[in-house]
Coordinates of C-alpha atoms in Angstrom, one line a residue:
Chain A
E275 CA -245.3 -17.9 12.0
T276 CA -244.0 -21.4 11.5
G277 CA -240.6 -21.7 9.4
V278 CA -239.8 -24.5 6.9
T279 CA -239.6 -27.8 8.5
Q280 CA -237.9 -30.9 6.8
S281 CA -237.9 -34.6 8.0
P282 CA -236.2 -36.6 8.7
T283 CA -232.7 -35.0 9.7
H284 CA -230.8 -37.8 8.9
L285 CA -231.2 -40.7 6.9
I286 CA -228.9 -43.9 5.6
K287 CA -229.6 -46.0 2.7
T288 CA -228.2 -48.6 0.7
R289 CA -227.6 -48.4 -3.0
G290 CA -230.6 -49.3 -5.2
Q291 CA -233.0 -48.6 -2.3
Q292 CA -235.9 -45.8 -2.3
V293 CA -236.1 -42.6 0.0
T294 CA -238.7 -40.3 0.6
L295 CA -237.9 -36.4 2.1
R296 CA -240.4 -34.2 3.5
C297 CA -241.0 -30.6 3.6
S298 CA -243.4 -28.1 5.5
S299 CA -243.4 -24.8 3.6
Q300 CA -243.5 -21.5 5.9
S301 CA -247.0 -20.5 6.7
G302 CA -248.7 -18.5 4.0
H303 CA -246.2 -20.2 1.4
N304 CA -247.4 -22.0 -1.7
T305 CA -244.1 -22.7 -3.6
V306 CA -241.9 -25.2 -2.7
S307 CA -238.1 -25.8 -4.2
W308 CA -235.5 -28.6 -3.4
Y309 CA -232.0 -28.6 -3.8
Q310 CA -229.0 -30.9 -3.2
Q311 CA -225.9 -29.9 -1.8
A312 CA -222.9 -32.2 -2.1
L313 CA -220.0 -32.0 0.4
G314 CA -217.8 -28.8 -0.3
Q315 CA -220.3 -27.4 -2.9
G316 CA -223.2 -25.3 -3.2
P317 CA -226.7 -26.3 -3.5
Q318 CA -227.9 -27.4 -7.1
F319 CA -231.4 -26.9 -8.1
I320 CA -233.6 -30.2 -8.5
F321 CA -237.1 -28.8 -9.2
Q322 CA -239.6 -26.5 -7.9
Y323 CA -243.6 -26.9 -7.3
Y324 CA -246.4 -24.4 -7.4
R325 CA -250.0 -25.1 -6.7
E326 CA -249.2 -28.9 -6.6
E327 CA -247.7 -28.7 -10.0
E328 CA -243.7 -28.9 -11.1
N329 CA -242.7 -25.3 -12.2
G330 CA -239.1 -26.0 -13.2
R331 CA -236.7 -28.7 -13.3
G332 CA -232.8 -28.6 -13.1
N333 CA -230.4 -31.3 -14.4
F334 CA -231.5 -34.3 -12.6
P335 CA -232.4 -37.6 -13.8
P336 CA -236.1 -39.0 -13.6
R337 CA -235.5 -41.1 -10.8
F338 CA -235.7 -38.0 -8.8
S339 CA -239.4 -37.0 -8.5
G340 CA -241.6 -34.8 -6.3
L341 CA -245.2 -34.2 -4.9
Q342 CA -246.9 -31.0 -3.5
F343 CA -250.1 -31.6 -1.1
P344 CA -252.9 -29.2 -1.2
N345 CA -251.5 -27.9 2.3
Y346 CA -248.1 -26.9 0.3
S347 CA -246.1 -29.3 1.9
S348 CA -243.8 -31.3 -0.5
E349 CA -242.0 -34.7 -0.9
L350 CA -238.9 -35.4 -2.6
N351 CA -238.6 -39.2 -3.9
V352 CA -235.5 -40.7 -5.3
N353 CA -235.5 -44.0 -6.6
A354 CA -232.8 -46.4 -7.2
L355 CA -230.1 -44.7 -5.0
E356 CA -226.6 -44.3 -6.1
L357 CA -223.6 -43.5 -4.0
D358 CA -223.4 -40.1 -5.5
D359 CA -226.8 -39.3 -4.2
S360 CA -225.4 -38.8 -0.6
A361 CA -226.0 -35.0 0.0
L362 CA -227.6 -32.7 2.2
Y363 CA -231.4 -31.9 0.8
L364 CA -232.6 -28.6 1.2
C365 CA -236.2 -27.2 0.6
A366 CA -237.0 -23.8 0.4
S367 CA -240.7 -22.2 0.2
S368 CA -241.7 -18.8 -0.8
F369 CA -245.0 -17.3 -1.9
G370 CA -245.8 -17.5 -5.5
T371 CA -243.1 -17.6 -8.3
G372 CA -240.7 -14.8 -9.6
N373 CA -239.0 -12.4 -7.6
N374 CA -240.1 -13.5 -3.9
E375 CA -237.4 -14.4 -1.6
Q376 CA -237.0 -18.2 -0.7
F377 CA -236.7 -19.2 2.8
F378 CA -234.7 -22.6 3.5
G379 CA -235.1 -25.4 6.1
P380 CA -232.4 -27.3 7.9
G381 CA -232.0 -29.8 5.2
T382 CA -232.0 -33.8 5.5
R383 CA -228.5 -35.4 5.5
L384 CA -228.9 -38.4 3.3
T385 CA -226.0 -41.0 3.4
V386 CA -225.9 -44.0 0.7
L387 CA -223.7 -46.8 1.2
Chain B
K33 CA -225.8 -20.4 -18.9
Q34 CA -225.7 -18.7 -15.6
E35 CA -222.3 -19.4 -13.5
V36 CA -221.7 -18.2 -10.1
T37 CA -218.2 -18.1 -8.6
Q38 CA -216.9 -17.0 -5.4
I39 CA -213.1 -16.1 -4.3
P40 CA -211.3 -16.9 -2.0
A41 CA -212.5 -20.7 -1.3
A42 CA -211.1 -20.2 2.2
L43 CA -210.3 -17.5 4.3
S44 CA -208.6 -17.3 7.8
V45 CA -208.5 -14.1 9.7
P46 CA -207.6 -12.7 13.2
E47 CA -210.4 -11.7 15.2
G48 CA -211.2 -7.8 14.8
E49 CA -210.3 -7.7 11.2
N50 CA -212.5 -6.1 8.5
L51 CA -212.9 -8.5 5.2
V52 CA -214.3 -8.5 2.1
L53 CA -215.9 -11.8 0.3
N54 CA -216.2 -11.8 -3.6
C55 CA -219.0 -13.1 -5.7
S56 CA -219.0 -13.2 -9.7
F57 CA -221.8 -14.3 -12.1
T58 CA -221.5 -14.5 -15.6
D59 CA -225.0 -13.1 -16.8
S60 CA -226.4 -9.7 -15.5
A61 CA -229.7 -10.6 -16.2
I62 CA -230.9 -11.2 -12.6
Y63 CA -233.9 -10.6 -10.2
N64 CA -231.9 -10.4 -7.3
L65 CA -228.7 -11.6 -5.5
Q66 CA -228.6 -13.1 -1.8
W67 CA -226.0 -13.7 0.4
F68 CA -226.4 -16.8 2.8
R69 CA -224.4 -18.0 5.8
Q70 CA -224.5 -21.9 6.4
D71 CA -223.0 -23.5 9.7
P72 CA -221.3 -27.2 9.2
G73 CA -223.9 -29.7 8.5
K74 CA -226.8 -27.3 8.8
G75 CA -229.2 -25.5 6.6
L76 CA -228.9 -22.2 5.2
T77 CA -229.5 -18.3 6.8
S78 CA -230.3 -15.5 4.6
L79 CA -228.1 -12.3 5.4
L80 CA -228.9 -10.0 2.8
L81 CA -231.0 -10.0 -0.4
I82 CA -230.3 -7.3 -3.2
Q83 CA -232.9 -6.5 -5.4
S84 CA -231.7 -5.9 -9.2
S85 CA -232.4 -2.2 -8.9
Q86 CA -230.5 -1.9 -6.0
R87 CA -226.7 -1.2 -5.3
E88 CA -226.1 -2.3 -1.6
Q89 CA -227.8 -3.6 1.3
T90 CA -226.9 -3.3 5.1
S91 CA -227.6 -5.3 8.1
G92 CA -225.5 -4.9 11.2
R93 CA -222.0 -5.4 10.8
L94 CA -222.6 -6.7 7.1
N95 CA -222.7 -4.6 4.0
A96 CA -223.4 -6.1 0.7
S97 CA -223.0 -4.3 -2.8
L98 CA -224.2 -5.3 -6.2
D99 CA -222.7 -4.4 -9.6
K100 CA -224.8 -5.9 -12.1
S101 CA -222.8 -4.4 -15.3
S102 CA -219.7 -6.3 -14.2
G103 CA -221.3 -9.3 -12.6
R104 CA -220.1 -8.7 -9.3
S105 CA -221.2 -8.6 -5.6
T106 CA -219.0 -8.3 -2.5
L107 CA -220.0 -9.2 1.2
Y108 CA -218.3 -6.8 3.7
I109 CA -217.7 -7.7 7.3
A110 CA -216.9 -5.3 9.7
A111 CA -215.1 -6.1 13.2
S112 CA -215.1 -10.0 12.4
Q113 CA -215.8 -12.3 15.4
P114 CA -215.3 -15.9 16.0
G115 CA -218.9 -16.6 15.5
D116 CA -218.5 -15.3 12.1
S117 CA -216.9 -18.7 11.2
A118 CA -219.0 -20.3 8.6
T119 CA -219.4 -20.9 5.0
Y120 CA -220.8 -17.8 3.0
L121 CA -222.9 -18.8 -0.2
C122 CA -223.9 -16.1 -2.9
A123 CA -226.9 -16.9 -5.1
V124 CA -228.9 -15.1 -8.0
R125 CA -232.2 -15.5 -9.1
P126 CA -232.2 -15.6 -13.0
P127 CA -235.5 -14.4 -14.7
S128 CA -236.3 -17.2 -16.7
Y129 CA -236.7 -19.7 -13.8
D130 CA -237.7 -19.6 -10.2
K131 CA -234.6 -21.7 -8.8
V132 CA -231.7 -19.7 -7.3
I133 CA -228.3 -20.5 -8.7
F134 CA -225.6 -20.9 -6.0
G135 CA -221.8 -20.5 -5.8
P136 CA -219.6 -22.8 -4.1
G137 CA -219.2 -20.8 -1.1
T138 CA -216.4 -19.0 0.7
S139 CA -215.2 -20.9 4.0
L140 CA -214.3 -18.1 6.9
S141 CA -212.3 -19.0 9.9
V142 CA -212.2 -16.1 12.4
I143 CA -209.5 -16.8 15.0
P144 CA -209.7 -15.5 18.7

């Protein structure tokens, strides 16, 4: 059984640029959630995708967008990068929605200069 | 609005000590509560998950308890080891959405 994987591991961008982060869900999982973790803080929920549809969103602006593909992998896109977007981005996969445990990937460290 | 807090923010103990980490949440309507470990710059490793109907879960030297009515959970670590040094995060799953709401974490350092 393959766990949750994320790419790239690290990324450096400049203000105003756009970035795409990728997540492959654990085998058998059809739900992916994305979180942003700033240094020294707990992760904050960005949004969730279930069967290729957005299924809940946290308090993040529209320049944070996502996709889920038929194989249940997912992308997080961030436009017009700001310095405060520098963080560890985590994705988590689960089966279905509701009371099912989420399994987290290793994260992508994004630095915005 | 559900809020999760953790006390203390940081803790340093000598090797071999038993210790307790605390987690509080403001809304008792939760599906479950989960404890995670995070090593510096790394992802999250799930330690224990307690369903809302349960009172505690145990795994090895770890024991987590849940008191929904008071909005509290504790993570007990027995006979601490230097390898336990990490940040410990608690998170609750509210019933209205499928997100997980995290606390800020407790940074634990176990001194050899």
